[in-house]
């Protein structure tokens, strides 16, 4: 099942080792979007590298969620082009995780069937749906009672099910819109570890919107810092810390420096009237 | 005994209190016994009536009419409510009409239905169905329209077609509200059926039983018929609640 992402990840790692510039996975050119009279994006260009986890961070209302919603096709841009290896969104498989897990899962389905549901839409036969879901569960090594209904699970467990539902189609790209902001701190820490593990397992290109700078830096290969609207790329800061990152990483000199830099850029953008 | 252990038995106190108060009132003869018979004679009348007496037959008749009208109403209102709810502009243009007739007392349309269907069962059943349709329709349409936007987006983002979103998401999202409509609908249908049985040349049914007992001044029998109607209303509501709890297990969660 994971041969393709695995191969891509190895390829990505090989490219990184060779110091070669990777071909970007997602290319965004001339993106425009306005709400009423407010231009949120004006001729916005961005390349998202393959097999990396990009955190999107920026001032309130700068259009973080709008950006991934446009990339994921939930919000129609007014202009511009978004291509995935030169293909349109309808030609690729992707996963999307909502902030509000309570309203994103289907309460009438058990966790297992929630995870398998995207395969039903793709008209995969029931037996294969079952087998693929079981394989994903085993592969991620997540211990949960998948016979429960979402409302019988904790918030973190529900969001974990949401993430697995996004992964079941073996997405080429995974979008997460503030996935942990509705969880308590303890659960957030646990979920960060889960997401990092899933990312290291699958190597899927991931775009994460976050409102927590520490989380954004901790999880990311690069932090995309946006300016106030109309949004520009204030910085695309690389996070060098090796994976798996742990609590020790948080006090690591490199990590602290990157985080301080991001905070600097962020505050500069916030102050800019 | 812990206070919690008592909780399931609390409703019994209300019933017992009512029976005791009723017994004292009749025993002390504070009310004319002709107007308020004792609990014993009332429940004797209820027991005898329901056990092979005419009350049992009337009860079955009313159940049949209420069930038929509710079933007809559900068969028309649920599909229509889903269609209207998923096309919000169409619903908005019909909203006034639906609200108007929903607010019209169904009893006011008896003469109209008498002209249309005559004095038989069809009239009673169709008036009750007409009242219940509007209540169910209104609830189903709102259930569909108030489907959680995130859930619809989640299905859409997975690539679900409009038809699939309708059947896999909207339909299930509307079920809790649909059951609210069904419970209200069956209660209204029962009210209309009982009234119709009293006045529209009826030969049977609980409404007829109450009316006839009153005409004959057979008070225990009249109270017995009222209690039978009350038990029927309560039972129908409970039945729908149990069905809902079984099939719409996520309701309110």
Coordinates of C-alpha atoms in Angstrom, one line a residue:
Chain A
X1 CA 0.0 0.0 0.0
X2 CA 2.7 2.4 1.0
X3 CA 5.1 1.6 -1.8
X4 CA 4.4 4.7 -3.7
X5 CA 4.7 7.3 -0.9
X6 CA 7.7 5.3 0.5
X7 CA 9.4 5.4 -2.9
X8 CA 8.7 9.1 -3.1
X9 CA 10.1 9.7 0.3
X10 CA 13.2 7.8 -0.4
X11 CA 13.6 9.7 -3.6
X12 CA 13.0 13.0 -1.7
X13 CA 15.6 12.0 0.8
X14 CA 18.1 11.0 -1.9
X15 CA 17.6 14.4 -3.5
X16 CA 18.0 16.2 -0.2
X17 CA 21.2 14.2 0.4
X18 CA 22.5 15.0 -3.0
X19 CA 21.8 18.7 -2.4
X20 CA 19.8 18.9 -5.6
X21 CA 16.8 21.2 -5.6
X22 CA 13.7 19.1 -5.6
X23 CA 11.0 19.8 -8.2
X24 CA 8.2 21.6 -6.4
X25 CA 5.1 19.5 -5.7
X26 CA 2.5 22.3 -5.8
X27 CA 3.0 25.4 -7.9
X28 CA 0.8 28.4 -7.2
X29 CA 1.0 31.3 -9.7
X30 CA -0.8 34.6 -9.7
X31 CA -3.4 33.6 -7.1
X32 CA -6.0 36.3 -6.5
X33 CA -8.9 36.3 -4.0
X34 CA -10.9 39.1 -2.5
X35 CA -13.7 39.1 0.1
X36 CA -16.0 42.0 -0.6
X37 CA -13.6 44.8 -1.3
X38 CA -10.7 43.3 0.8
X39 CA -8.0 41.8 -1.4
X40 CA -6.7 38.8 0.6
X41 CA -4.4 37.5 -2.2
X42 CA -3.0 39.5 -5.1
X43 CA -0.8 37.7 -7.6
X44 CA 0.4 35.3 -4.9
X45 CA 3.1 32.9 -6.0
X46 CA 4.2 29.9 -3.9
X47 CA 6.0 26.6 -4.4
X48 CA 5.3 23.8 -2.0
X49 CA 8.2 21.3 -2.0
X50 CA 7.5 17.6 -2.3
X51 CA 7.4 15.3 0.7
X52 CA 7.8 18.2 3.2
X53 CA 5.5 19.4 6.0
X54 CA 4.8 23.1 5.6
X55 CA 3.3 25.1 8.4
X56 CA 1.3 28.2 7.5
X57 CA 1.5 30.9 10.1
X58 CA 0.6 34.6 10.1
X59 CA -1.5 37.4 11.7
X60 CA -5.2 36.9 12.3
X61 CA -7.3 37.3 9.2
X62 CA -4.4 37.1 6.8
X63 CA -5.9 34.2 5.0
X64 CA -4.1 31.2 6.3
X65 CA -7.1 28.9 6.0
X66 CA -8.2 30.6 2.8
X67 CA -4.9 29.6 1.3
X68 CA -5.3 25.9 2.0
X69 CA -9.0 26.0 1.2
X70 CA -8.2 27.4 -2.2
X71 CA -5.5 24.8 -2.8
X72 CA -7.9 22.1 -1.6
X73 CA -10.7 23.4 -3.8
X74 CA -13.1 24.4 -0.9
X75 CA -12.9 28.0 -1.9
X76 CA -12.8 29.1 -5.5
X77 CA -10.0 31.6 -6.2
X78 CA -10.8 34.7 -8.3
X79 CA -7.8 34.1 -10.4
X80 CA -4.5 32.4 -10.8
X81 CA -3.5 28.8 -11.1
X82 CA -2.7 26.0 -8.7
X83 CA -1.1 22.9 -10.2
X84 CA 0.1 19.6 -8.6
X85 CA 2.9 18.2 -10.6
X86 CA 1.3 20.1 -13.5
X87 CA -2.0 18.4 -12.8
X88 CA -5.3 19.9 -11.7
X89 CA -6.8 19.1 -8.3
X90 CA -9.5 16.9 -9.8
X91 CA -6.7 14.6 -11.2
X92 CA -5.0 14.0 -7.9
X93 CA -5.9 12.3 -4.6
X94 CA -5.7 14.5 -1.5
X95 CA -6.9 14.5 2.1
X96 CA -8.3 17.3 4.2
X97 CA -8.6 17.5 8.0
X98 CA -11.0 20.0 9.5
X99 CA -10.5 21.9 12.7
X100 CA -14.0 21.0 13.9
X101 CA -13.7 17.2 14.1
X102 CA -17.1 17.0 15.9
X103 CA -18.9 18.2 12.7
X104 CA -16.5 16.7 10.2
X105 CA -16.9 13.0 11.1
X106 CA -20.2 11.2 10.4
X107 CA -21.8 10.3 13.8
X108 CA -23.9 7.6 12.2
X109 CA -20.8 5.6 11.2
X110 CA -18.4 3.7 13.5
X111 CA -14.8 5.0 13.5
X112 CA -13.8 2.2 11.2
X113 CA -16.5 3.0 8.6
X114 CA -15.7 6.8 8.9
X115 CA -12.1 6.0 7.9
X116 CA -13.3 3.7 5.1
X117 CA -15.9 6.1 3.8
X118 CA -13.8 8.0 1.2
X119 CA -13.1 4.5 -0.4
X120 CA -16.9 4.1 -0.7
X121 CA -17.1 7.3 -2.7
X122 CA -14.3 6.0 -4.9
X123 CA -16.5 2.9 -5.4
X124 CA -13.9 0.5 -4.0
X125 CA -15.6 -2.9 -3.3
X126 CA -16.5 -3.4 0.4
X127 CA -14.1 -6.3 1.0
X128 CA -11.2 -4.2 -0.3
X129 CA -12.3 -1.2 1.7
X130 CA -12.2 -3.3 4.8
X131 CA -8.8 -4.7 4.0
X132 CA -7.3 -1.3 3.2
X133 CA -8.6 0.3 6.3
X134 CA -7.3 -2.6 8.4
X135 CA -3.9 -2.2 6.7
X136 CA -3.8 1.5 7.5
X137 CA -4.7 0.9 11.1
X138 CA -2.0 -1.7 11.4
X139 CA 0.5 0.4 9.6
X140 CA 0.1 3.5 11.7
X141 CA 0.1 1.3 14.9
X142 CA -2.7 3.4 16.5
X143 CA -4.4 1.6 19.3
X144 CA -8.1 2.7 19.4
X145 CA -11.4 0.9 19.5
X146 CA -12.5 1.5 16.0
X147 CA -15.9 0.0 16.7
X148 CA -16.9 3.1 18.7
X149 CA -19.0 5.9 17.2
X150 CA -17.3 9.3 17.1
X151 CA -19.4 10.7 19.9
X152 CA -18.1 7.9 22.2
X153 CA -14.5 9.0 21.7
X154 CA -12.4 11.8 23.1
X155 CA -11.7 14.9 21.0
X156 CA -8.1 13.7 20.2
X157 CA -9.3 10.3 19.2
X158 CA -11.9 11.8 16.9
X159 CA -9.3 14.0 15.3
X160 CA -7.1 11.0 14.9
X161 CA -9.9 9.2 13.1
X162 CA -10.3 12.3 10.9
X163 CA -6.6 12.2 10.0
X164 CA -6.9 8.5 9.2
X165 CA -9.9 9.2 7.0
X166 CA -7.8 11.7 5.1
X167 CA -5.0 9.2 4.7
X168 CA -7.1 6.2 3.6
X169 CA -7.0 7.3 -0.1
X170 CA -3.2 7.4 0.1
X171 CA -3.2 11.1 -0.7
X172 CA -0.5 12.8 -2.6
X173 CA -1.0 15.8 -0.4
X174 CA -2.6 16.3 3.0
X175 CA -4.2 19.5 4.3
X176 CA -4.8 20.2 8.0
X177 CA -6.7 23.3 9.0
X178 CA -5.8 24.1 12.7
X179 CA -6.4 20.4 13.5
X180 CA -5.5 20.6 17.2
X181 CA -6.9 24.0 18.2
X182 CA -10.1 22.5 19.6
X183 CA -8.2 20.1 21.8
X184 CA -6.8 20.6 25.3
X185 CA -3.1 21.0 25.8
X186 CA -2.3 17.5 26.9
X187 CA -4.2 16.1 23.9
X188 CA -2.5 18.6 21.6
X189 CA 1.0 17.4 22.7
X190 CA -0.1 13.8 22.1
X191 CA -1.5 14.6 18.7
X192 CA 1.6 16.5 17.6
X193 CA 3.6 13.2 18.2
X194 CA 1.0 11.2 16.3
X195 CA 1.1 13.6 13.3
X196 CA 4.9 13.6 13.3
X197 CA 4.9 9.8 13.3
X198 CA 2.3 9.6 10.5
X199 CA 4.3 12.1 8.5
X200 CA 7.6 10.2 9.0
X201 CA 5.8 6.9 8.1
X202 CA 4.1 8.2 4.9
X203 CA 6.3 11.1 3.8
X204 CA 3.2 12.7 2.3
X205 CA 3.5 16.4 1.3
X206 CA 1.6 18.1 4.1
X207 CA 0.2 21.6 4.6
X208 CA -0.7 22.5 8.1
X209 CA -2.4 25.7 9.2
X210 CA -1.5 26.6 12.8
X211 CA -2.1 29.4 15.2
X212 CA 0.5 28.2 17.6
X213 CA 4.0 29.2 16.6
X214 CA 5.7 26.5 18.7
X215 CA 3.6 23.8 17.1
X216 CA 4.1 25.3 13.6
X217 CA 7.9 25.2 14.0
X218 CA 8.0 21.9 15.8
X219 CA 6.1 20.0 13.1
X220 CA 7.4 21.8 10.0
X221 CA 10.2 21.3 7.6
X222 CA 9.5 24.9 6.5
X223 CA 7.3 27.6 8.1
X224 CA 5.4 29.7 5.7
X225 CA 5.1 33.1 7.3
X226 CA 2.4 35.3 5.7
X227 CA 2.0 39.1 5.9
X228 CA -1.2 40.9 6.6
X229 CA -3.6 41.0 3.6
X230 CA -3.0 41.2 0.8
X231 CA -0.9 38.3 1.9
X232 CA 2.8 38.1 0.8
X233 CA 5.3 35.5 1.8
X234 CA 7.1 37.2 4.7
X235 CA 9.4 34.3 4.9
X236 CA 9.7 30.6 4.2
X237 CA 11.9 29.6 7.1
X238 CA 13.5 26.2 7.0
X239 CA 13.5 24.2 10.2
X240 CA 16.7 22.2 10.4
X241 CA 16.1 20.1 13.5
X242 CA 16.3 16.4 12.8
X243 CA 13.3 14.1 13.1
X244 CA 11.9 12.5 15.2
X245 CA 11.7 15.7 17.2
X246 CA 11.1 15.3 20.9
X247 CA 10.6 17.5 24.0
X248 CA 14.4 18.0 24.0
X249 CA 14.1 19.6 20.5
X250 CA 12.1 22.4 22.0
X251 CA 15.1 23.6 24.0
X252 CA 17.6 22.8 21.2
X253 CA 19.6 25.9 20.2
X254 CA 18.8 25.5 16.5
X255 CA 15.1 25.2 17.2
X256 CA 15.0 28.1 19.6
X257 CA 16.8 30.3 17.0
X258 CA 14.4 29.3 14.3
X259 CA 11.4 30.0 16.5
X260 CA 12.8 33.3 17.6
X261 CA 13.3 34.3 14.0
X262 CA 9.8 33.3 13.0
X263 CA 8.4 35.3 16.0
X264 CA 10.5 38.3 14.8
X265 CA 9.1 38.1 11.3
X266 CA 5.6 37.6 12.6
X267 CA 5.8 40.7 14.9
X268 CA 7.2 42.8 12.2
X269 CA 4.2 41.8 10.0
X270 CA 1.7 42.4 12.9
X271 CA 3.1 45.9 13.5
X272 CA 3.0 46.8 9.9
X273 CA -0.3 48.8 9.7
Chain B
X1 CA -30.9 4.2 50.0
X2 CA -28.8 6.6 47.9
X3 CA -30.8 9.5 46.4
X4 CA -29.9 8.3 42.9
X5 CA -31.4 4.8 43.4
X6 CA -34.7 6.5 43.9
X7 CA -34.6 8.4 40.6
X8 CA -36.3 5.8 38.3
X9 CA -39.2 5.5 40.7
X10 CA -39.9 9.3 41.0
X11 CA -42.7 9.3 38.3
X12 CA -44.6 6.8 40.4
X13 CA -45.0 9.4 43.2
X14 CA -46.8 11.7 40.9
X15 CA -49.2 9.0 39.7
X16 CA -49.8 7.7 43.3
X17 CA -50.4 11.3 44.5
X18 CA -53.0 11.9 41.8
X19 CA -54.8 8.6 42.6
X20 CA -54.8 9.3 46.3
X21 CA -56.1 12.9 45.8
X22 CA -58.7 11.6 43.4
X23 CA -59.8 8.8 45.9
X24 CA -60.1 11.3 48.8
X25 CA -62.2 13.7 46.7
X26 CA -64.6 11.0 45.7
X27 CA -64.6 9.3 49.1
X28 CA -65.4 12.6 50.9
X29 CA -67.9 13.4 48.0
X30 CA -66.4 16.9 47.5
X31 CA -67.5 16.6 43.9
X32 CA -70.8 15.3 42.7
X33 CA -70.1 11.5 42.1
X34 CA -72.1 11.7 38.9
X35 CA -69.4 14.1 37.5
X36 CA -66.4 12.4 39.0
X37 CA -66.6 8.6 39.6
X38 CA -64.2 6.9 41.9
X39 CA -60.9 5.6 40.5
X40 CA -62.0 2.1 41.2
X41 CA -65.2 2.3 39.1
X42 CA -63.3 4.2 36.3
X43 CA -60.5 1.6 36.1
X44 CA -63.1 -1.2 36.3
X45 CA -64.8 0.4 33.3
X46 CA -61.5 0.7 31.5
X47 CA -60.6 -2.9 32.2
X48 CA -64.0 -4.3 31.2
X49 CA -64.1 -2.1 28.1
X50 CA -60.7 -3.1 26.9
X51 CA -61.1 -6.8 27.7
X52 CA -63.6 -7.8 25.0
X53 CA -65.8 -4.8 25.6
X54 CA -66.6 -2.1 23.0
X55 CA -63.8 0.2 24.2
X56 CA -61.2 -2.3 22.9
X57 CA -62.8 -2.2 19.5
X58 CA -62.9 1.6 19.5
X59 CA -59.3 1.7 20.6
X60 CA -58.2 -0.5 17.7
X61 CA -60.2 1.6 15.3
X62 CA -58.5 4.8 16.5
X63 CA -55.1 3.2 16.3
X64 CA -55.8 2.1 12.8
X65 CA -56.9 5.5 11.6
X66 CA -54.0 7.4 13.4
X67 CA -51.4 4.9 12.1
X68 CA -52.8 5.1 8.5
X69 CA -52.9 8.9 8.4
X70 CA -49.4 9.2 9.9
X71 CA -48.0 6.6 7.5
X72 CA -49.6 8.4 4.5
X73 CA -48.3 11.7 5.8
X74 CA -44.8 10.3 6.3
X75 CA -44.7 8.8 2.9
X76 CA -45.6 12.1 1.3
X77 CA -43.8 14.5 3.6
X78 CA -40.4 12.9 4.1
X79 CA -39.4 12.6 0.4
X80 CA -40.9 16.1 -0.3
X81 CA -39.2 17.6 2.7
X82 CA -35.8 16.2 1.5
X83 CA -36.3 17.6 -2.0
X84 CA -37.5 21.0 -0.7
X85 CA -34.8 21.2 2.0
X86 CA -32.0 20.5 -0.5
X87 CA -33.3 23.2 -2.8
X88 CA -33.5 26.1 -0.3
X89 CA -34.8 28.6 -2.8
X90 CA -37.8 26.4 -3.7
X91 CA -38.5 26.0 0.0
X92 CA -38.2 29.7 0.7
X93 CA -40.8 30.4 -2.0
X94 CA -43.2 27.8 -0.5
X95 CA -42.5 28.6 3.1
X96 CA -45.4 31.0 3.5
X97 CA -47.8 28.6 2.1
X98 CA -46.6 25.7 4.3
X99 CA -46.5 27.9 7.4
X100 CA -50.0 29.3 6.7
X101 CA -51.6 25.9 6.3
X102 CA -49.6 24.5 9.2
X103 CA -51.0 27.3 11.4
X104 CA -54.6 26.7 10.1
X105 CA -56.5 24.6 12.7
X106 CA -57.1 21.3 10.8
X107 CA -60.6 21.1 12.4
X108 CA -61.5 24.1 10.4
X109 CA -61.1 22.1 7.2
X110 CA -63.4 19.3 8.3
X111 CA -66.4 20.6 6.2
X112 CA -64.2 20.9 3.2
X113 CA -62.9 17.3 3.5
X114 CA -66.5 16.2 4.1
X115 CA -67.5 17.6 0.8
X116 CA -64.5 16.1 -0.9
X117 CA -64.6 12.6 0.7
X118 CA -68.0 12.1 2.3
X119 CA -68.6 10.8 5.8
X120 CA -66.5 7.7 5.7
X121 CA -63.0 6.8 7.1
X122 CA -61.4 8.6 4.1
X123 CA -62.4 12.0 5.5
X124 CA -61.0 11.4 9.0
X125 CA -57.8 9.9 7.7
X126 CA -57.2 12.5 5.0
X127 CA -57.8 15.5 7.4
X128 CA -55.3 14.0 9.9
X129 CA -52.8 13.2 7.2
X130 CA -53.1 16.7 5.8
X131 CA -52.3 18.2 9.3
X132 CA -49.5 15.7 9.9
X133 CA -47.9 16.2 6.4
X134 CA -47.3 19.9 7.0
X135 CA -45.7 19.3 10.4
X136 CA -43.5 16.5 9.2
X137 CA -42.6 18.4 6.0
X138 CA -41.6 21.5 7.9
X139 CA -39.3 19.5 10.2
X140 CA -37.7 17.4 7.5
X141 CA -37.0 20.4 5.3
X142 CA -35.4 22.2 8.2
X143 CA -33.4 19.1 9.2
X144 CA -32.0 19.0 5.7
X145 CA -31.3 22.8 5.5
X146 CA -29.6 22.8 8.9
X147 CA -27.2 19.9 8.0
X148 CA -23.8 20.7 9.3
X149 CA -21.9 22.6 6.7
X150 CA -18.6 21.0 7.7
X151 CA -20.0 17.6 7.2
X152 CA -21.3 18.5 3.7
X153 CA -17.9 20.0 2.9
X154 CA -16.1 16.9 4.2
X155 CA -18.1 14.7 1.8
X156 CA -17.6 17.2 -1.0
X157 CA -13.8 17.3 -0.4
X158 CA -13.7 13.5 -0.7
X159 CA -15.2 13.9 -4.2
X160 CA -18.8 12.9 -3.4
X161 CA -21.4 13.7 -6.0
X162 CA -24.4 15.8 -5.2
X163 CA -26.7 12.8 -5.1
X164 CA -24.3 10.9 -2.8
X165 CA -24.1 13.9 -0.5
X166 CA -27.9 14.0 -0.4
X167 CA -28.3 10.3 0.5
X168 CA -25.2 9.7 2.6
X169 CA -25.1 12.9 4.5
X170 CA -28.1 15.2 4.2
X171 CA -30.6 12.4 4.7
X172 CA -28.9 11.1 7.8
X173 CA -28.3 14.6 9.1
X174 CA -32.0 15.4 8.9
X175 CA -33.1 12.2 10.7
X176 CA -33.1 13.6 14.3
X177 CA -35.3 16.5 13.1
X178 CA -37.4 14.2 11.0
X179 CA -38.2 12.2 14.2
X180 CA -39.2 15.5 15.9
X181 CA -41.6 16.0 13.0
X182 CA -42.9 12.4 13.2
X183 CA -43.6 12.7 16.9
X184 CA -45.4 16.0 16.5
X185 CA -47.2 14.6 13.4
X186 CA -48.6 11.5 15.1
X187 CA -49.7 13.5 18.1
X188 CA -51.6 16.0 15.8
X189 CA -53.0 13.1 13.8
X190 CA -54.4 11.5 17.0
X191 CA -56.0 14.8 18.1
X192 CA -57.7 15.3 14.7
X193 CA -58.8 11.6 14.5
X194 CA -60.4 11.8 17.9
X195 CA -62.2 15.0 17.2
X196 CA -63.4 13.7 13.8
X197 CA -64.7 10.5 15.5
X198 CA -66.8 12.7 17.8
X199 CA -68.6 14.7 15.2
X200 CA -68.3 13.4 11.7
X201 CA -71.1 10.8 11.8
X202 CA -68.9 8.2 13.3
X203 CA -70.0 4.7 14.5
X204 CA -66.7 3.8 16.4
X205 CA -63.4 5.0 17.6
X206 CA -62.3 6.5 20.9
X207 CA -63.7 9.9 20.1
X208 CA -67.1 8.3 19.4
X209 CA -66.8 6.3 22.6
X210 CA -66.2 9.4 24.7
X211 CA -69.0 11.3 23.0
X212 CA -71.5 8.4 23.3
X213 CA -70.7 7.8 27.0
X214 CA -71.3 11.5 27.7
X215 CA -74.6 11.3 25.9
X216 CA -75.6 8.3 28.0
X217 CA -74.2 9.9 31.1
X218 CA -72.1 6.8 31.7
X219 CA -69.3 8.7 33.4
X220 CA -67.0 5.8 34.4
X221 CA -67.1 4.7 30.7
X222 CA -66.3 8.3 29.6
X223 CA -63.3 8.6 31.9
X224 CA -62.2 5.2 30.8
X225 CA -62.3 6.2 27.1
X226 CA -60.4 9.4 27.9
X227 CA -57.7 7.4 29.7
X228 CA -57.5 5.0 26.8
X229 CA -57.0 8.0 24.4
X230 CA -54.3 9.4 26.8
X231 CA -52.5 6.1 27.0
X232 CA -52.6 5.8 23.2
X233 CA -51.1 9.3 22.7
X234 CA -48.4 8.6 25.3
X235 CA -47.7 5.2 23.8
X236 CA -47.4 6.5 20.3
X237 CA -44.9 9.2 21.4
X238 CA -42.9 6.6 23.4
X239 CA -42.9 4.3 20.4
X240 CA -41.4 6.9 18.2
X241 CA -38.8 7.9 20.9
X242 CA -37.7 4.2 21.1
X243 CA -37.5 3.9 17.4
X244 CA -35.4 7.1 17.3
X245 CA -33.1 5.9 20.0
X246 CA -32.6 2.6 18.2
X247 CA -32.0 4.0 14.7
X248 CA -30.8 7.6 15.3
X249 CA -28.4 6.7 18.1
X250 CA -26.4 9.9 17.5
X251 CA -29.3 12.2 18.0
X252 CA -28.4 15.0 20.4
X253 CA -24.8 13.9 20.8

